PDB file of C-alpha atoms in Angstrom:
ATOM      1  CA  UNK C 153     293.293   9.516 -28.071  1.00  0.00           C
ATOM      2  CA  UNK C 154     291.662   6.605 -26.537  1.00  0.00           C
ATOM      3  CA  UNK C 155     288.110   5.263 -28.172  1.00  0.00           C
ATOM      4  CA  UNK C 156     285.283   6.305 -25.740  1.00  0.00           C
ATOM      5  CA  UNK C 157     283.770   3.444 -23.510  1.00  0.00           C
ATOM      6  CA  UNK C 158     280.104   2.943 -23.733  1.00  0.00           C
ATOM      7  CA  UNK C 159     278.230   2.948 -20.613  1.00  0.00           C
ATOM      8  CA  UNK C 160     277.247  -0.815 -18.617  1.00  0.00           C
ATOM      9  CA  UNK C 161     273.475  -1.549 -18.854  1.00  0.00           C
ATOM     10  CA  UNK C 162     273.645  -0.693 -14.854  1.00  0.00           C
ATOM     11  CA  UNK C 163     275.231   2.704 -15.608  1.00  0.00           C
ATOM     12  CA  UNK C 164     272.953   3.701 -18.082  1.00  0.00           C
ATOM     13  CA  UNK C 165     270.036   3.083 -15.519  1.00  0.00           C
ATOM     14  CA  UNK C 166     271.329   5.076 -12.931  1.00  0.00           C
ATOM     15  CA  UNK C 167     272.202   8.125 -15.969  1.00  0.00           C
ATOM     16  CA  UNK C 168     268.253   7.507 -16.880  1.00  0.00           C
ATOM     17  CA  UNK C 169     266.815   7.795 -12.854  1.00  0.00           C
ATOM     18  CA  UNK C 170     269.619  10.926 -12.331  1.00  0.00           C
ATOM     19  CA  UNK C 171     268.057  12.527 -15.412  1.00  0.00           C
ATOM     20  CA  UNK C 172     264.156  12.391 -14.283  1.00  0.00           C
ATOM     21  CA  UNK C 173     265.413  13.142 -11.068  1.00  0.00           C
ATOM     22  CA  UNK C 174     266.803  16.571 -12.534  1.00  0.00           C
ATOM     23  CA  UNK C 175     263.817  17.479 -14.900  1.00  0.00           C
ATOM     24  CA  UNK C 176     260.930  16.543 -11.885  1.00  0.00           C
ATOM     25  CA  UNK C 177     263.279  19.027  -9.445  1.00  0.00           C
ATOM     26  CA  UNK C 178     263.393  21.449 -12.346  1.00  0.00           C
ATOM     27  CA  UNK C 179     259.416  21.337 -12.853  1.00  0.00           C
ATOM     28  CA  UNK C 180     258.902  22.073  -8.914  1.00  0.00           C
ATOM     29  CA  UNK C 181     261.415  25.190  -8.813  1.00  0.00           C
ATOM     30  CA  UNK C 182     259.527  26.375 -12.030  1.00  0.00           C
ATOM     31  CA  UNK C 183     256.054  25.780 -10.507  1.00  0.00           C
ATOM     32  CA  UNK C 184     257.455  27.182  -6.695  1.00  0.00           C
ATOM     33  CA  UNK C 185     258.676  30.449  -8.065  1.00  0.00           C
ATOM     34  CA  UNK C 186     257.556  33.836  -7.879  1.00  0.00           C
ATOM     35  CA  UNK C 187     254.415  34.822  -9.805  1.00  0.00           C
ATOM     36  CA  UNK C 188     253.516  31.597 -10.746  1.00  0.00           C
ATOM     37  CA  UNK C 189     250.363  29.662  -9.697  1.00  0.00           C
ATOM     38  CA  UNK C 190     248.770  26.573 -10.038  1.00  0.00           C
ATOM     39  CA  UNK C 191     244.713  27.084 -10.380  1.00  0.00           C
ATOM     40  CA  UNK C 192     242.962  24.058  -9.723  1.00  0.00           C
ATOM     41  CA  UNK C 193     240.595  22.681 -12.327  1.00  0.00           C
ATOM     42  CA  UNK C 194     237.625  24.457 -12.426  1.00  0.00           C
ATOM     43  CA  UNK C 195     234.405  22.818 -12.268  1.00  0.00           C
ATOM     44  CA  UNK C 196     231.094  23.736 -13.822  1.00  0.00           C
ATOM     45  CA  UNK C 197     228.502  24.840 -11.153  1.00  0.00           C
ATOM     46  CA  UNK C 198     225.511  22.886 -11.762  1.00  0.00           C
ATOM     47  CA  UNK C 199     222.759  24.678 -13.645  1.00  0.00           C
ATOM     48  CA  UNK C 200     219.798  25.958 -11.806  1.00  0.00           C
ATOM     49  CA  UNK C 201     216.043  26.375 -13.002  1.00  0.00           C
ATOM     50  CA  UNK C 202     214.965  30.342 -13.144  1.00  0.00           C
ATOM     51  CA  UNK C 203     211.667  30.424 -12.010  1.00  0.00           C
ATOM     52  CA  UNK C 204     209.522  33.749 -12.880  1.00  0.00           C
ATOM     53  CA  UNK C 205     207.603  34.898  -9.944  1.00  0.00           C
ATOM     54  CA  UNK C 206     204.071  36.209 -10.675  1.00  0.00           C
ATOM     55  CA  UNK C 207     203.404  39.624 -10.593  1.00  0.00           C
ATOM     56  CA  UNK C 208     200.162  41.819 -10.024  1.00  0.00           C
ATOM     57  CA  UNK C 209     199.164  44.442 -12.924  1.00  0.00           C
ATOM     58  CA  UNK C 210     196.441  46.854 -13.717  1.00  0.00           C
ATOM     59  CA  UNK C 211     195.379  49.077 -16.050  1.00  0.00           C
ATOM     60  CA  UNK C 212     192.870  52.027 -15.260  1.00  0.00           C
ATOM     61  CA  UNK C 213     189.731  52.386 -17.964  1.00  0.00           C
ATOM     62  CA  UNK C 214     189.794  55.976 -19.040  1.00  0.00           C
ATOM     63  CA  UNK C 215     187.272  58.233 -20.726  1.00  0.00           C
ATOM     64  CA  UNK C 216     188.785  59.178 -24.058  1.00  0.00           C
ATOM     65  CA  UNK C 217     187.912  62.922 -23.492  1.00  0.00           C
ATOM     66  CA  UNK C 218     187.827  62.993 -19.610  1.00  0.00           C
ATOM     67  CA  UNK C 219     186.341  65.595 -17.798  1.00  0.00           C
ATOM     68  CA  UNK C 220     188.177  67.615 -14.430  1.00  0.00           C
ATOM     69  CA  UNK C 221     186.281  65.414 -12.148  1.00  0.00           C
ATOM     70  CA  UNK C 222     187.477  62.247 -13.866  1.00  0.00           C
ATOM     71  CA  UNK C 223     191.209  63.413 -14.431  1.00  0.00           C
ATOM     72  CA  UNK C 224     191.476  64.270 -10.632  1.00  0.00           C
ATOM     73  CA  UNK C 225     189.899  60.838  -9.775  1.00  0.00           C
ATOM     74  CA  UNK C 226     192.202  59.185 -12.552  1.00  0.00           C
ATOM     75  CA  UNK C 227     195.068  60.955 -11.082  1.00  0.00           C
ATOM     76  CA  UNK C 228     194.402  60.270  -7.494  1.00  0.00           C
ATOM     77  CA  UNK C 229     193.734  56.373  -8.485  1.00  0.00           C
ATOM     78  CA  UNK C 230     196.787  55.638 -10.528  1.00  0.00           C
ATOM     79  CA  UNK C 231     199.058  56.959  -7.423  1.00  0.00           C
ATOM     80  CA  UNK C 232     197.422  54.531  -5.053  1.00  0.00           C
ATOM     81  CA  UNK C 233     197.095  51.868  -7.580  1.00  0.00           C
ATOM     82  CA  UNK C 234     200.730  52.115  -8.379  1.00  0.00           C
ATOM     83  CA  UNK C 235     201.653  52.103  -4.698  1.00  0.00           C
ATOM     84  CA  UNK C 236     199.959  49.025  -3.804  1.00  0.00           C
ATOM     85  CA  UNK C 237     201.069  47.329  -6.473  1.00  0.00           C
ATOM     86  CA  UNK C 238     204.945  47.988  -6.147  1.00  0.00           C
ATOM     87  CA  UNK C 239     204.158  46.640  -2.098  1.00  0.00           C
ATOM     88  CA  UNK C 240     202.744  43.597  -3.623  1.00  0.00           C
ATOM     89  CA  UNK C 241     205.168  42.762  -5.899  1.00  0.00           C
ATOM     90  CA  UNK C 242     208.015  43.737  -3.867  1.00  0.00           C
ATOM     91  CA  UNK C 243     206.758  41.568  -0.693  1.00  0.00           C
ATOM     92  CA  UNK C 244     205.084  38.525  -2.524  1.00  0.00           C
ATOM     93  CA  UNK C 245     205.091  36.585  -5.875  1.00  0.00           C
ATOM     94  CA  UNK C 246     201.080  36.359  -6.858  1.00  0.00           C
ATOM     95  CA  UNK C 247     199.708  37.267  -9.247  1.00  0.00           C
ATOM     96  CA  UNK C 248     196.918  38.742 -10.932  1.00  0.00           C
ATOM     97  CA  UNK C 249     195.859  41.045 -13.905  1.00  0.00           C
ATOM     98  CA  UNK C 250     193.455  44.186 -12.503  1.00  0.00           C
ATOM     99  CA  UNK C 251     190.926  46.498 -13.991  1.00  0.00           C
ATOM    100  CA  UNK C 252     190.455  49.483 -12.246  1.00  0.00           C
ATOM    101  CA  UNK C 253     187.619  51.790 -12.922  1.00  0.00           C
ATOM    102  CA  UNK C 254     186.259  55.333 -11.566  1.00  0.00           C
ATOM    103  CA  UNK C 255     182.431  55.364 -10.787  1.00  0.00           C
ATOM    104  CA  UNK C 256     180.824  57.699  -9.068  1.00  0.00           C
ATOM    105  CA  UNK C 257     178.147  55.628  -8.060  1.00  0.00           C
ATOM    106  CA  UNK C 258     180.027  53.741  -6.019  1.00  0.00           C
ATOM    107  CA  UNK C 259     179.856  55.080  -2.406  1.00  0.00           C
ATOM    108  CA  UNK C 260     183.654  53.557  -0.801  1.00  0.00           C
ATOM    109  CA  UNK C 261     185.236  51.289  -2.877  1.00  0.00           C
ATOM    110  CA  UNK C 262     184.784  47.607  -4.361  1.00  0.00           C
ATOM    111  CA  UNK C 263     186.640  44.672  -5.200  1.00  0.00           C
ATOM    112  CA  UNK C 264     185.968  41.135  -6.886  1.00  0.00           C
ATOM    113  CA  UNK C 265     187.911  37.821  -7.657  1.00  0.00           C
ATOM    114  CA  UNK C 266     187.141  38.657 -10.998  1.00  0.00           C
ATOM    115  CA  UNK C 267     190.160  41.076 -11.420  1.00  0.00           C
ATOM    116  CA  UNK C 268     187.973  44.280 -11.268  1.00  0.00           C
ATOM    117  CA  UNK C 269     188.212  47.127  -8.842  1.00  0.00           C
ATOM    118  CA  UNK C 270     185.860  50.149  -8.791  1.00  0.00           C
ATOM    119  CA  UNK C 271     186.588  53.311  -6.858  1.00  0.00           C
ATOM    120  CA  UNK C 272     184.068  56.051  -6.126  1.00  0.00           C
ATOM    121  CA  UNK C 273     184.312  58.091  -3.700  1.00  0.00           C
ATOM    122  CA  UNK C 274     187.683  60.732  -3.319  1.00  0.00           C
ATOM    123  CA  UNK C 275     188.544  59.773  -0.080  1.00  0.00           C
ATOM    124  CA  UNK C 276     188.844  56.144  -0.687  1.00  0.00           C
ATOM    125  CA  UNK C 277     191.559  56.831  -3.274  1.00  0.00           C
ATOM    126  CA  UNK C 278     194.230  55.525  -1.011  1.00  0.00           C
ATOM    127  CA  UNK C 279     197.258  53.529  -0.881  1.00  0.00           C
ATOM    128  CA  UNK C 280     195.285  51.807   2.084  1.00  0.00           C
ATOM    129  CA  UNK C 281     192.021  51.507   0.246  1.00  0.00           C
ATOM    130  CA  UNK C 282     193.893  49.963  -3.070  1.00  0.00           C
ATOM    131  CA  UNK C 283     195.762  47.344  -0.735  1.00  0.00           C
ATOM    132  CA  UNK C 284     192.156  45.832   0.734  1.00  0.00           C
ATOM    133  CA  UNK C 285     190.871  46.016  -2.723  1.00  0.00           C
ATOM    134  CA  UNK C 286     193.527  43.887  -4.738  1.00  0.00           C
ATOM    135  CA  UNK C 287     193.348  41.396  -1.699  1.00  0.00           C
ATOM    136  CA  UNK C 288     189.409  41.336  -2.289  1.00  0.00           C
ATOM    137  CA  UNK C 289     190.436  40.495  -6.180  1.00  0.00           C
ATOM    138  CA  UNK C 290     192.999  37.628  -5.197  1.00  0.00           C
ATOM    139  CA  UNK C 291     190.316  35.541  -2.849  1.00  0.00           C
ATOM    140  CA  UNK C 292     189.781  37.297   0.849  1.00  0.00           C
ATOM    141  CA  UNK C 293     186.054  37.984   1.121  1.00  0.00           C
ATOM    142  CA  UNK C 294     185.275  36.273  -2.761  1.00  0.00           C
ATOM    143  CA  UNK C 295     186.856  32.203  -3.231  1.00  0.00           C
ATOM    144  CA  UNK C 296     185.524  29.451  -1.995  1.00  0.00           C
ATOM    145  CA  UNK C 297     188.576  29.316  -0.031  1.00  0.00           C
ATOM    146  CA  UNK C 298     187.365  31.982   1.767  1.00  0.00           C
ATOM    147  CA  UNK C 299     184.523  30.456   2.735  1.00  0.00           C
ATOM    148  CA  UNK C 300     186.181  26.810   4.360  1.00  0.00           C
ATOM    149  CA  UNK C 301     189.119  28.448   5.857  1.00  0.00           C
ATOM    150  CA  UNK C 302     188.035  31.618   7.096  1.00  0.00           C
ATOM    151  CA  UNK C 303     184.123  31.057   6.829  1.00  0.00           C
ATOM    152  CA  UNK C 304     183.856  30.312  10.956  1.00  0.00           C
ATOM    153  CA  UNK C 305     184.972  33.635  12.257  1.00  0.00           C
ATOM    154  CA  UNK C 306     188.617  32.500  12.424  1.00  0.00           C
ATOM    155  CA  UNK C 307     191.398  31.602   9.716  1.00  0.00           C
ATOM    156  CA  UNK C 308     192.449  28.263  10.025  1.00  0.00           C
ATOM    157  CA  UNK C 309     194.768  27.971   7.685  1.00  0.00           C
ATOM    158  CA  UNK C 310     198.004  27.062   8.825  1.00  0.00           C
ATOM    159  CA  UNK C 311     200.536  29.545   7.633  1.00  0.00           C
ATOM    160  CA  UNK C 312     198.998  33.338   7.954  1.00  0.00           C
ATOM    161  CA  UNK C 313     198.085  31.694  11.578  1.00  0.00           C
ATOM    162  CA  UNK C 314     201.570  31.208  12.204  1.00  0.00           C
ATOM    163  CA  UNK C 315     202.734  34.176  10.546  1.00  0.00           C
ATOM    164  CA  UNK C 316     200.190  36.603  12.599  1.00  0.00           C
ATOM    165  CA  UNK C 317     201.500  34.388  15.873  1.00  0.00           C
ATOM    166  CA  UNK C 318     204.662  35.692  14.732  1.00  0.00           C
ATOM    167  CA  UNK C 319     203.593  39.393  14.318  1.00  0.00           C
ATOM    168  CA  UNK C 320     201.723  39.453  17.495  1.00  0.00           C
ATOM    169  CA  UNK C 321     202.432  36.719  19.862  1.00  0.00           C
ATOM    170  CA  UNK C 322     201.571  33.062  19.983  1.00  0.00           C
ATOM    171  CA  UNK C 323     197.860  33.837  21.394  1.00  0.00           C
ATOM    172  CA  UNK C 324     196.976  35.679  18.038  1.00  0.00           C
ATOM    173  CA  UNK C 325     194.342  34.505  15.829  1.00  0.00           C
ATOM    174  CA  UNK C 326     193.141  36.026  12.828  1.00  0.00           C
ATOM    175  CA  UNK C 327     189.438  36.760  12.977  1.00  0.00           C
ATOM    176  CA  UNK C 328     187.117  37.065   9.640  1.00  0.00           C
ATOM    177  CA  UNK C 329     184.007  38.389   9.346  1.00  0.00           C
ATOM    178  CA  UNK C 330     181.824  40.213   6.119  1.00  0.00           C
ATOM    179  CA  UNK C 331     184.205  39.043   3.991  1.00  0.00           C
ATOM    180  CA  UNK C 332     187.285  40.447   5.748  1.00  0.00           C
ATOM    181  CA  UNK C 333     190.078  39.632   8.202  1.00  0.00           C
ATOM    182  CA  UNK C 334     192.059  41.821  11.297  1.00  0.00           C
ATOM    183  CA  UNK C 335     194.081  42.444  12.252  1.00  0.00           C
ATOM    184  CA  UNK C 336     195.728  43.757   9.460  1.00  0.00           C
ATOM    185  CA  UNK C 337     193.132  43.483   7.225  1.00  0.00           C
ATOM    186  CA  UNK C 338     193.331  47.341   6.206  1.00  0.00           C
ATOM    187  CA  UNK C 339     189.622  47.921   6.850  1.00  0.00           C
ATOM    188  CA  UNK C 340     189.974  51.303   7.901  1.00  0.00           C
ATOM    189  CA  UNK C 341     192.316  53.894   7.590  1.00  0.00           C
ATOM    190  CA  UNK C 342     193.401  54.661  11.261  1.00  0.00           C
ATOM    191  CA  UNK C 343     194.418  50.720  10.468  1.00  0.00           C
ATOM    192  CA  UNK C 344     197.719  51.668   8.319  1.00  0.00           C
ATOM    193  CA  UNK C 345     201.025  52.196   8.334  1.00  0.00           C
ATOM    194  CA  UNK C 346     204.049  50.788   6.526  1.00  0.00           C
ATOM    195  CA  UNK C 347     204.483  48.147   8.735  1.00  0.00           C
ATOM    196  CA  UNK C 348     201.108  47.267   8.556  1.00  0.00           C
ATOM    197  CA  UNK C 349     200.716  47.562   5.092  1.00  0.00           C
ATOM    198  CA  UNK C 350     203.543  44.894   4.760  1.00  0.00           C
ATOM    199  CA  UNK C 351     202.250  42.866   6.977  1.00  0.00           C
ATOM    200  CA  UNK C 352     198.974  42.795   4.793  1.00  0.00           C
ATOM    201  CA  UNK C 353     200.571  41.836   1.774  1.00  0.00           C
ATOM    202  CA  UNK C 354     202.650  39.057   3.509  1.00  0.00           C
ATOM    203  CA  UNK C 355     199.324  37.521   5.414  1.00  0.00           C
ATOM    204  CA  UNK C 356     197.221  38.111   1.836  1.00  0.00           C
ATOM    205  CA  UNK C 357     200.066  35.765   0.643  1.00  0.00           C
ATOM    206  CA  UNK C 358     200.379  33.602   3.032  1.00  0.00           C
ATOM    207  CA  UNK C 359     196.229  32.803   2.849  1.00  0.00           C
ATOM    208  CA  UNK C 360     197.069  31.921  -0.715  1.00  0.00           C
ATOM    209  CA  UNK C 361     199.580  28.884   0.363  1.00  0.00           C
ATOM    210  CA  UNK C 362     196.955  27.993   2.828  1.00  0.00           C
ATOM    211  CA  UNK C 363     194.713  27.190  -0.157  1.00  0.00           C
ATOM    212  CA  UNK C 364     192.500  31.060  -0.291  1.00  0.00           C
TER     213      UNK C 364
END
């Protein structure tokens, strides 16, 4: 048997490039075949500030043995109260903290920038009513805002004017007047509906960006 011959220096090149020629082909068939995928690098997505919006609450001041008269009025307040509140929260981000109180002495209803709101008489214990009050308690009718944008019988501010332009058409102003605004002011209660009551909260809103 004859002694094996070692390979040239040219011949063991060409073995070398013939065997990474045969493992890259292998690799591709491996990575090509069924049920096998190649998932890209995955990238973290960049991180993003959470930003609470504000939100409106209340609380009701209670007798601590009521009478009928003040449990009906208590129960009539807390369903409008909770109402408006849930429209203003759902269609806006201010915010305020509201004390609500039942006096009969009261003849409608009332409501200051201080964060209180008094109601009085039954009828007033609305949905409707509650909606003009908490505006009353975030600036419309009470802030010196008020007074320079709204203080010459018309808003002025820029975005609830564009906003009721868009409501209403482009010849719609918003008029002011005794401390309130139409349309959609909620002044009275042939005034509401859903759509109107939305369209409250979004105008109340946008007076606040307009500097109320």
């Amino acid at each position: 048997m004859s002694p094996r011959r070692a390979p040239k220096p040219t011949e063991r090149r060409t073995i070398r490039w013939r065997n990474r020629a045969v493992v890259a082909a292998l690799a591709a068939a491996v990575l090509a075949g069924p049920g096998v995928a190649q998932a890209a690098p995955q990238t973290a997505p960049p991180s993003q500030e959470q930003v609470a919006a504000a939100t409106i609450t209340w609380t009701l001041e209670r007798a601590s043995n009521p009478t009928q008269d003040q449990q009906t009025a208590y129960n009539l307040i807390t369903a409008a109260m909770n109402a408006a509140v849930a429209r203003y929260n759902n269609l806006s981000d201010l915010g305020k903290s509201i004390t609500v109180r039942y006096d009969p002495s009261v003849p409608t209803a009332d409501g200051n920038i201080n964060g209180t709101i008094r109601f009085g008489n039954r009828s007033y214990m609305t949905e409707r009513t509650a909606l003009h009050e908490i505006a009353h308690t975030i600036g419309v009718g009470t802030s010196s805002g008020w007074s320079r944008l709204g203080g010459g019988g018309t808003w002025t501010g820029p975005q609830a004017t564009a906003l009721v332009k868009q409501f209403d058409g482009s010849g719609t102003a918003i008029s002011t007047g005794g401390g309130h605004f139409w349309p959609y002011g909620l002044n009275y209660d042939n005034e509401f509906s859903n759509t109107a009551a939305d369209r409250h909260v979004q105008i109340v809103a946008a007076m606040v960006r307009d500097g109320l």
